[in-house]
Short mmCIF file of C-alpha atoms in Angstrom, two decimals:
data_model
loop_
_atom_site.label_atom_id
_atom_site.label_comp_id
_atom_site.label_asym_id
_atom_site.label_seq_id
_atom_site.Cartn_x
_atom_site.Cartn_y
_atom_site.Cartn_z
CA UNK B 34 79.72 -13.48 -5.47
CA UNK B 35 81.69 -11.69 -4.16
CA UNK B 36 83.26 -14.44 -1.91
CA UNK B 37 83.45 -16.97 -4.89
CA UNK B 38 85.21 -13.57 -6.71
CA UNK B 39 86.93 -13.53 -3.86
CA UNK B 40 88.04 -17.36 -3.83
CA UNK B 41 88.69 -17.53 -7.42
CA UNK B 42 91.37 -15.09 -6.72
CA UNK B 43 92.86 -16.71 -3.78
CA UNK B 44 92.97 -20.19 -5.70
CA UNK B 45 94.09 -19.05 -8.42
CA UNK B 46 97.32 -16.71 -6.83
CA UNK B 47 97.75 -20.43 -5.30
CA UNK B 48 97.66 -21.94 -8.38
CA UNK B 49 100.82 -19.37 -9.78
CA UNK B 50 102.53 -20.32 -6.97
CA UNK B 51 103.11 -23.80 -7.68
CA UNK B 52 103.32 -23.58 -10.53
CA UNK B 53 107.01 -21.11 -9.84
CA UNK B 54 105.02 -17.79 -11.20
CA UNK B 55 105.36 -15.16 -9.62
CA UNK B 56 102.04 -13.52 -7.82
CA UNK B 57 100.51 -10.70 -8.83
CA UNK B 58 99.94 -7.38 -6.58
CA UNK B 59 96.79 -8.24 -6.67
CA UNK B 60 96.19 -11.49 -5.95
CA UNK B 61 98.23 -10.48 -3.07
CA UNK B 62 95.45 -8.31 -1.70
CA UNK B 63 91.89 -9.89 -0.94
CA UNK B 64 90.06 -7.40 -3.64
CA UNK B 65 88.07 -6.05 -0.82
CA UNK B 66 88.07 -3.11 1.28
CA UNK B 67 86.96 -1.39 5.12
CA UNK B 68 83.94 0.54 3.83
CA UNK B 69 82.68 1.23 7.78
CA UNK B 70 82.98 0.45 11.22
CA UNK B 71 79.94 0.65 13.53
CA UNK B 72 80.30 0.21 17.59
CA UNK B 73 77.04 -0.40 19.56
CA UNK B 74 76.79 -0.50 23.56
CA UNK B 75 75.91 -3.51 25.65
CA UNK B 76 72.75 -3.20 27.37
CA UNK B 77 72.79 -3.75 30.79
CA UNK B 78 76.48 -3.87 31.01
CA UNK B 79 77.49 -0.73 32.85
CA UNK B 80 80.05 -1.28 34.76
CA UNK B 81 82.51 1.97 33.55
CA UNK B 82 86.00 -0.03 33.16
CA UNK B 83 87.89 0.74 29.74
CA UNK B 84 89.49 -2.81 30.11
CA UNK B 85 86.34 -4.21 30.35
CA UNK B 86 83.26 -2.93 28.07
CA UNK B 87 81.91 -5.00 26.62
CA UNK B 88 81.13 -2.92 23.09
CA UNK B 89 79.88 -4.58 20.10
CA UNK B 90 82.38 -3.42 16.68
CA UNK B 91 81.02 -4.02 12.71
CA UNK B 92 83.53 -3.50 10.32
CA UNK B 93 81.62 -4.30 7.03
CA UNK B 94 83.31 -4.56 4.00
CA UNK B 95 82.60 -3.46 0.47
CA UNK B 96 81.59 -6.59 -0.10
CA UNK B 97 79.34 -7.29 2.16
CA UNK B 98 81.30 -9.68 4.79
CA UNK B 99 80.92 -8.49 8.32
CA UNK B 100 83.09 -8.78 10.99
CA UNK B 101 82.07 -8.71 14.71
CA UNK B 102 84.57 -7.37 17.61
CA UNK B 103 84.09 -6.95 21.45
CA UNK B 104 86.32 -4.37 23.56
CA UNK B 105 87.28 -0.28 23.92
CA UNK B 106 85.30 2.48 24.96
CA UNK B 107 83.75 5.26 21.71
CA UNK B 108 86.24 7.55 21.51
CA UNK B 109 89.00 4.87 21.49
CA UNK B 110 86.91 2.84 18.66
CA UNK B 111 86.48 5.85 16.39
CA UNK B 112 90.59 6.94 16.31
CA UNK B 113 91.53 3.52 15.40
CA UNK B 114 88.42 3.00 13.28
CA UNK B 115 89.18 6.18 11.17
CA UNK B 116 92.98 4.54 10.45
CA UNK B 117 91.31 1.26 8.76
CA UNK B 118 88.64 2.70 6.57
CA UNK B 119 89.95 1.62 2.73
CA UNK B 120 92.49 -0.64 4.66
CA UNK B 121 92.41 -4.67 3.26
CA UNK B 122 91.22 -6.12 6.34
CA UNK B 123 93.28 -9.46 5.31
CA UNK B 124 95.95 -7.71 6.09
CA UNK B 125 95.81 -7.95 9.93
CA UNK B 126 98.78 -7.62 11.42
CA UNK B 127 99.66 -4.50 9.46
CA UNK B 128 96.31 -2.44 10.61
CA UNK B 129 98.34 -3.47 14.12
CA UNK B 130 101.24 -2.42 13.46
CA UNK B 131 99.45 0.93 11.79
CA UNK B 132 96.70 1.15 14.90
CA UNK B 133 99.65 0.31 17.54
CA UNK B 134 102.19 2.73 16.02
CA UNK B 135 100.96 4.77 13.68
CA UNK B 136 99.67 7.19 16.30
CA UNK B 137 103.74 7.90 17.60
CA UNK B 138 103.24 7.32 21.33
CA UNK B 139 102.58 3.46 22.36
CA UNK B 140 99.42 2.78 23.13
CA UNK B 141 97.87 2.77 26.61
CA UNK B 142 95.85 -0.24 28.56
CA UNK B 143 92.47 1.22 27.25
CA UNK B 144 94.02 1.92 24.05
CA UNK B 145 94.57 -1.79 23.35
CA UNK B 146 91.09 -2.77 23.66
CA UNK B 147 89.75 -1.10 21.78
CA UNK B 148 92.70 -2.11 19.15
CA UNK B 149 91.58 -6.09 20.59
CA UNK B 150 87.90 -5.24 19.84
CA UNK B 151 88.68 -4.42 15.89
CA UNK B 152 91.13 -6.60 15.00
CA UNK B 153 88.72 -9.38 16.61
CA UNK B 154 86.68 -8.63 13.92
CA UNK B 155 88.61 -8.52 11.24
CA UNK B 156 89.82 -12.59 11.79
CA UNK B 157 85.75 -13.13 12.46
CA UNK B 158 85.43 -11.17 8.47
CA UNK B 159 88.32 -13.50 6.60
CA UNK B 160 87.08 -16.53 8.56
CA UNK B 161 83.72 -15.51 7.00
CA UNK B 162 85.47 -14.96 3.73
CA UNK B 163 86.71 -18.50 3.68
CA UNK B 164 84.34 -19.43 5.05
CA UNK B 165 86.45 -21.67 7.61
CA UNK B 166 87.29 -20.86 11.64
CA UNK B 167 88.63 -19.13 12.94
CA UNK B 168 90.67 -22.23 14.51
CA UNK B 169 91.28 -23.72 11.55
CA UNK B 170 93.08 -20.56 10.38
CA UNK B 171 95.80 -20.53 13.33
CA UNK B 172 96.87 -23.05 12.99
CA UNK B 173 94.05 -26.05 13.25
CA UNK B 174 92.78 -27.44 16.35
CA UNK B 175 95.31 -28.83 18.82
CA UNK B 176 92.99 -29.75 21.24
CA UNK B 177 89.20 -31.27 21.38
CA UNK B 178 88.30 -28.48 24.25
CA UNK B 179 89.16 -26.44 26.49
CA UNK B 180 89.07 -26.75 30.63
CA UNK B 181 86.57 -23.99 31.92
CA UNK B 182 87.36 -22.83 36.06
CA UNK B 183 84.29 -21.33 38.32
CA UNK B 184 84.24 -17.81 40.26
CA UNK B 185 80.99 -18.86 41.22
CA UNK B 186 78.88 -21.63 40.05
CA UNK B 187 75.22 -20.15 39.67
CA UNK B 188 73.82 -23.55 39.73
CA UNK B 189 74.40 -24.53 43.15
CA UNK B 190 71.52 -24.16 45.32
CA UNK B 191 73.82 -25.02 48.21
CA UNK B 192 74.32 -22.44 51.05
CA UNK B 193 78.15 -22.09 52.05
CA UNK B 194 80.96 -22.00 49.54
CA UNK B 195 82.19 -25.94 50.33
CA UNK B 196 78.96 -26.81 49.12
CA UNK B 197 78.74 -24.53 45.53
CA UNK B 198 82.84 -26.14 45.45
CA UNK B 199 81.74 -29.68 45.53
CA UNK B 200 78.26 -29.55 42.65
CA UNK B 201 80.95 -27.12 41.10
CA UNK B 202 83.42 -30.10 40.20
CA UNK B 203 80.19 -32.60 40.05
CA UNK B 204 78.93 -30.54 36.86
CA UNK B 205 81.93 -30.80 35.10
CA UNK B 206 84.22 -28.42 35.63
CA UNK B 207 87.51 -28.34 36.38
CA UNK B 208 88.51 -25.75 39.71
CA UNK B 209 86.63 -23.63 41.09
CA UNK B 210 88.00 -20.17 42.24
CA UNK B 211 87.43 -18.42 45.24
CA UNK B 212 89.08 -15.21 46.83
CA UNK B 213 90.42 -13.85 49.41
CA UNK B 214 88.14 -13.17 52.90
CA UNK B 215 86.94 -9.45 53.51
CA UNK B 216 88.07 -6.18 51.32
CA UNK B 217 84.21 -5.82 50.62
CA UNK B 218 80.95 -2.96 50.97
CA UNK B 219 83.04 0.61 53.52
CA UNK B 220 84.59 -1.88 56.66
CA UNK B 221 88.56 -1.59 56.52
CA UNK B 222 90.34 -3.91 55.37
CA UNK B 223 92.47 -5.89 58.23
CA UNK B 224 95.23 -7.48 56.54
CA UNK B 225 96.37 -9.78 59.83
CA UNK B 226 92.95 -10.48 60.22
CA UNK B 227 91.97 -11.56 56.59
CA UNK B 228 95.36 -13.71 55.60
CA UNK B 229 95.14 -15.84 58.72
CA UNK B 230 90.85 -15.72 57.68
CA UNK B 231 91.48 -16.39 54.06
CA UNK B 232 94.23 -19.04 55.57
CA UNK B 233 91.31 -21.41 57.17
CA UNK B 234 88.65 -20.30 54.18
CA UNK B 235 91.61 -22.33 51.44
CA UNK B 236 91.46 -25.56 54.36
CA UNK B 237 87.82 -25.70 54.21
CA UNK B 238 88.02 -25.49 50.29
CA UNK B 239 90.67 -28.09 50.00
CA UNK B 240 89.48 -30.19 52.54
CA UNK B 241 85.83 -30.54 50.86
CA UNK B 242 87.25 -30.88 47.08
CA UNK B 243 90.40 -33.05 48.10
CA UNK B 244 93.01 -30.21 47.04
CA UNK B 245 94.02 -31.26 43.24
CA UNK B 246 94.01 -28.77 41.75
CA UNK B 247 90.43 -28.66 42.47
CA UNK B 248 90.49 -24.87 43.34
CA UNK B 249 92.08 -21.50 42.64
CA UNK B 250 92.37 -17.90 44.71
CA UNK B 251 92.83 -14.98 43.09
CA UNK B 252 93.63 -12.68 45.93
CA UNK B 253 93.10 -9.44 43.75
CA UNK B 254 96.78 -7.78 44.84
CA UNK B 255 94.85 -7.06 48.61
CA UNK B 256 97.28 -7.65 50.32
CA UNK B 257 101.09 -6.77 51.05
CA UNK B 258 104.28 -8.72 50.36
CA UNK B 259 104.18 -10.17 54.22
CA UNK B 260 101.21 -10.95 54.51
CA UNK B 261 100.47 -12.32 51.31
CA UNK B 262 104.12 -14.24 51.91
CA UNK B 263 102.42 -16.27 54.71
CA UNK B 264 98.95 -16.88 53.48
CA UNK B 265 101.07 -18.97 49.84
CA UNK B 266 103.25 -20.56 52.52
CA UNK B 267 100.07 -21.45 54.02
CA UNK B 268 98.86 -22.86 50.73
CA UNK B 269 102.38 -24.77 49.78
CA UNK B 270 100.57 -27.20 51.72
CA UNK B 271 97.49 -27.77 49.91
CA UNK B 272 96.89 -28.49 46.45
CA UNK B 273 95.30 -24.98 45.05
CA UNK B 274 95.18 -25.15 41.27
CA UNK B 275 96.44 -21.48 41.20
CA UNK B 276 97.40 -18.39 43.66
CA UNK B 277 96.59 -15.11 41.23
CA UNK B 278 97.21 -11.72 41.68
CA UNK B 279 99.39 -12.50 45.31
CA UNK B 280 100.67 -9.36 45.40
CA UNK B 281 100.08 -5.58 42.83
CA UNK B 282 101.94 -6.84 39.39
CA UNK B 283 103.38 -3.44 38.30
CA UNK B 284 106.32 -3.66 38.90
CA UNK B 285 107.16 -6.55 37.45
CA UNK B 286 110.38 -7.11 38.84
CA UNK B 287 108.72 -7.14 42.54
CA UNK B 288 108.34 -10.80 41.43
CA UNK B 289 112.30 -11.87 40.82
CA UNK B 290 112.40 -12.21 45.00
CA UNK B 291 108.89 -13.15 45.42
CA UNK B 292 109.00 -15.99 43.37
CA UNK B 293 111.98 -16.74 45.29
CA UNK B 294 109.64 -16.92 48.78
CA UNK B 295 107.01 -19.41 47.82
CA UNK B 296 106.00 -22.46 45.81
CA UNK B 297 102.92 -22.17 44.88
CA UNK B 298 101.75 -22.29 41.24
CA UNK B 299 101.54 -18.11 40.68
CA UNK B 300 99.05 -17.29 38.46
CA UNK B 301 99.29 -12.85 37.14
CA UNK B 302 98.49 -10.99 33.60
CA UNK B 303 94.37 -10.20 33.98
CA UNK B 304 95.82 -6.14 34.41
CA UNK B 305 97.51 -6.17 31.72
CA UNK B 306 98.04 -5.65 27.26
CA UNK B 307 100.28 -6.95 25.13
CA UNK B 308 103.26 -8.85 24.91
CA UNK B 309 106.18 -6.63 26.45
CA UNK B 310 103.51 -6.32 29.93
CA UNK B 311 104.94 -9.81 30.69
CA UNK B 312 107.27 -10.74 28.82
CA UNK B 313 109.84 -10.76 31.43
CA UNK B 314 107.62 -11.80 33.81
CA UNK B 315 107.03 -15.42 31.40
CA UNK B 316 110.92 -14.88 30.14
CA UNK B 317 112.48 -15.64 33.93
CA UNK B 318 109.48 -18.14 34.51
CA UNK B 319 108.21 -16.13 38.07
CA UNK B 320 104.62 -17.23 37.08
CA UNK B 321 103.07 -20.62 36.46
CA UNK B 322 99.94 -19.05 34.28
CA UNK B 323 99.74 -16.36 32.15
CA UNK B 324 96.46 -14.35 32.46
CA UNK B 325 96.42 -11.39 29.64
CA UNK B 326 92.86 -11.81 27.88
CA UNK B 327 91.13 -10.76 25.08
CA UNK B 328 90.34 -8.59 23.84
CA UNK B 329 92.98 -6.49 26.56
CA UNK B 330 95.97 -7.54 24.79
CA UNK B 331 95.52 -5.90 21.67
CA UNK B 332 94.00 -8.64 20.09
CA UNK B 333 93.96 -12.34 18.79
CA UNK B 334 97.84 -12.11 17.43
CA UNK B 335 98.78 -10.40 20.00
CA UNK B 336 97.94 -13.38 21.88
CA UNK B 337 98.52 -15.93 19.94
CA UNK B 338 102.44 -14.47 20.26
CA UNK B 339 102.13 -14.62 24.44
CA UNK B 340 101.20 -18.35 23.67
CA UNK B 341 104.16 -19.13 21.93
CA UNK B 342 106.65 -17.27 24.95
CA UNK B 343 103.85 -19.27 27.46
CA UNK B 344 104.58 -21.92 25.48
CA UNK B 345 108.54 -21.54 25.18
CA UNK B 346 109.18 -21.00 28.74
CA UNK B 347 106.72 -23.68 30.21
CA UNK B 348 104.05 -21.62 31.02
CA UNK B 349 100.50 -22.63 31.53
CA UNK B 350 97.29 -20.07 29.79
CA UNK B 351 94.54 -19.09 31.81
CA UNK B 352 92.94 -16.01 30.32
CA UNK B 353 91.03 -13.88 32.70
CA UNK B 354 86.58 -13.34 31.27
CA UNK B 355 86.07 -10.25 29.54
CA UNK B 356 83.22 -10.90 27.81
CA UNK B 357 80.92 -13.30 25.99
CA UNK B 358 81.81 -13.14 21.67
CA UNK B 359 86.14 -12.61 23.80
CA UNK B 360 85.64 -15.46 25.68
CA UNK B 361 84.20 -16.91 21.60
CA UNK B 362 87.92 -15.69 20.57
CA UNK B 363 89.87 -17.42 23.45
CA UNK B 364 88.55 -21.18 22.50
CA UNK B 365 89.90 -20.39 19.08
CA UNK B 366 92.82 -19.43 20.22
CA UNK B 367 93.49 -21.35 23.05
CA UNK B 368 92.01 -24.42 20.41
CA UNK B 369 94.48 -23.63 17.66
CA UNK B 370 97.85 -23.14 20.24
CA UNK B 371 100.08 -25.70 22.92
CA UNK B 372 101.36 -23.56 26.27
CA UNK B 373 101.78 -26.49 29.50
CA UNK B 374 97.92 -25.68 30.16
CA UNK B 375 95.09 -24.55 28.85
CA UNK B 376 91.95 -23.27 30.94
CA UNK B 377 89.62 -21.41 30.62
CA UNK B 378 87.55 -19.32 33.00
CA UNK B 379 83.41 -18.96 33.46
CA UNK B 380 81.46 -16.61 35.45
CA UNK B 381 79.08 -18.14 37.23
CA UNK B 382 80.28 -21.66 36.15
CA UNK B 383 78.39 -21.02 32.49
CA UNK B 384 78.07 -19.21 29.78
CA UNK B 385 76.37 -15.54 29.09
CA UNK B 386 73.46 -15.25 27.02
CA UNK B 387 73.83 -11.98 25.35
CA UNK B 388 70.19 -11.70 23.87
CA UNK B 389 71.92 -9.85 20.98
CA UNK B 390 74.20 -13.35 20.01
CA UNK B 391 72.63 -16.25 18.83
CA UNK B 392 72.01 -18.93 21.47
CA UNK B 393 74.20 -21.44 20.49
CA UNK B 394 77.88 -18.88 20.19
CA UNK B 395 79.84 -20.70 22.29
CA UNK B 396 79.52 -25.34 22.69
CA UNK B 397 79.82 -25.36 26.43
CA UNK B 398 78.82 -28.94 27.32
CA UNK B 399 79.21 -31.03 30.68
CA UNK B 400 82.16 -27.59 32.02
CA UNK B 401 84.22 -27.41 28.98
CA UNK B 402 83.93 -25.10 25.88
CA UNK B 403 84.58 -27.24 22.42
CA UNK B 404 85.73 -25.76 19.09
CA UNK B 405 82.58 -24.22 17.48
CA UNK B 406 83.24 -24.57 13.64
CA UNK B 407 80.95 -22.14 11.93
CA UNK B 408 82.83 -19.99 9.77
CA UNK B 409 84.23 -16.78 11.31
CA UNK B 410 84.36 -17.16 14.89
CA UNK B 411 80.61 -18.22 14.67
CA UNK B 412 78.82 -15.54 16.56
CA UNK B 413 75.82 -13.99 15.10
CA UNK B 414 74.81 -10.65 16.09
CA UNK B 415 71.50 -8.79 16.35
CA UNK B 416 72.25 -5.29 16.11
CA UNK B 417 68.32 -4.23 16.85
CA UNK B 418 69.54 -5.60 20.37
CA UNK B 419 72.06 -3.86 20.94
CA UNK B 420 72.36 -0.14 21.14
CA UNK B 421 74.30 2.01 18.36
CA UNK B 422 76.39 4.64 19.64
CA UNK B 423 78.15 5.83 16.48
CA UNK B 424 79.43 4.58 12.69
CA UNK B 425 82.73 5.47 11.39
CA UNK B 426 82.84 6.05 7.52
CA UNK B 427 85.70 8.18 7.04
CA UNK B 428 89.58 7.97 7.06
CA UNK B 429 91.45 10.26 9.51
CA UNK B 430 91.68 13.97 8.74
CA UNK B 431 94.97 13.81 11.31
CA UNK B 432 96.92 11.55 10.58
CA UNK B 433 100.36 11.02 11.99
CA UNK B 434 103.11 10.81 9.76
CA UNK B 435 104.08 6.34 9.11
CA UNK B 436 107.33 5.21 8.36
CA UNK B 437 107.93 2.69 6.29
CA UNK B 438 110.69 0.36 5.55
CA UNK B 439 111.86 0.04 1.20
CA UNK B 440 110.19 -3.41 2.06
CA UNK B 441 106.51 -1.92 3.15
CA UNK B 442 106.96 -2.77 6.25
CA UNK B 443 105.52 -0.34 10.05
CA UNK B 444 108.35 1.46 11.48
CA UNK B 445 108.31 3.71 14.27
CA UNK B 446 108.22 7.40 12.55
#
């Protein structure tokens, strides 16, 4: 009943515009409000990483429509959720601006993760209310599927990394990603030894899979510039799809010099948040691929803006893997965007199958992720199979002043 009421109102608004009549304020609203926000922890996922949190967010409206998102810590979700109670869930950008700017201090990457989870749930609500998949709301499909690469390949029974890489490609995935040697356990990391060993490792992988971008490497920011350049010099002779996080990425300016010293395709961004974290690298073409992801960017809209920035500067997008629901959301965004190249990461070379989501929440076939035509994000959540943490039903009791321009847009206070 609520959905029919909303659709009737939306259709009336469209007809009014076509006839040239002014649109009433009531028709500019969805007519529904955010009533409750619940947060669940993901069973079995115990990493205390704020930037890779997998908590599940449920946003319930007074119409009964519930949207789901993924990410954020309890405290960050609670603070942001209190700013959303009573808001129109269709005003996604408006809500995002309030969450981002409404507490005066710009959010850090940990808070952005929570904002991204909540914003993801708003898109799920809107898609369900309009009975369309999210990618249709973002402009419609721009590609038939999204290519994938694997970090490890669980399905392989091979004993060597070279054989696992070959098995991965046979399964239809676009590329196989490896890491540098060393860096695990208590053994000290020797830069010189592991630079040489990593180069040798890359040569073996390249030969095994025939180059052609069939493999990539993440250096994990482990090396200082001299060793990173040494590795990249040797990799220029091979054919990696990309070299990720060759050096530390806190100082974007460092990549101006680094870019001049190597021609290998560089990928950076998995540790970043919103567009202001990575815009300099994209605009100055210091990298070839952006690794920003969901929910780390702060949401789908923010990711879409970064995708446009990448397209403008001919930078591809290969978002980092964070969680299963975020993977589903990324298919909607990349599947409706037009960056130079697009590819997604699958840890282990296959989608996760958490018990609290429907088994077909991802359309995965022959190493590729296909668009999900179900309403919203196309993911069904069973809260009984997750661990309830908190429910928010009231607005914050400590609101910060919010400055608005005459047209109602949010400005910094």
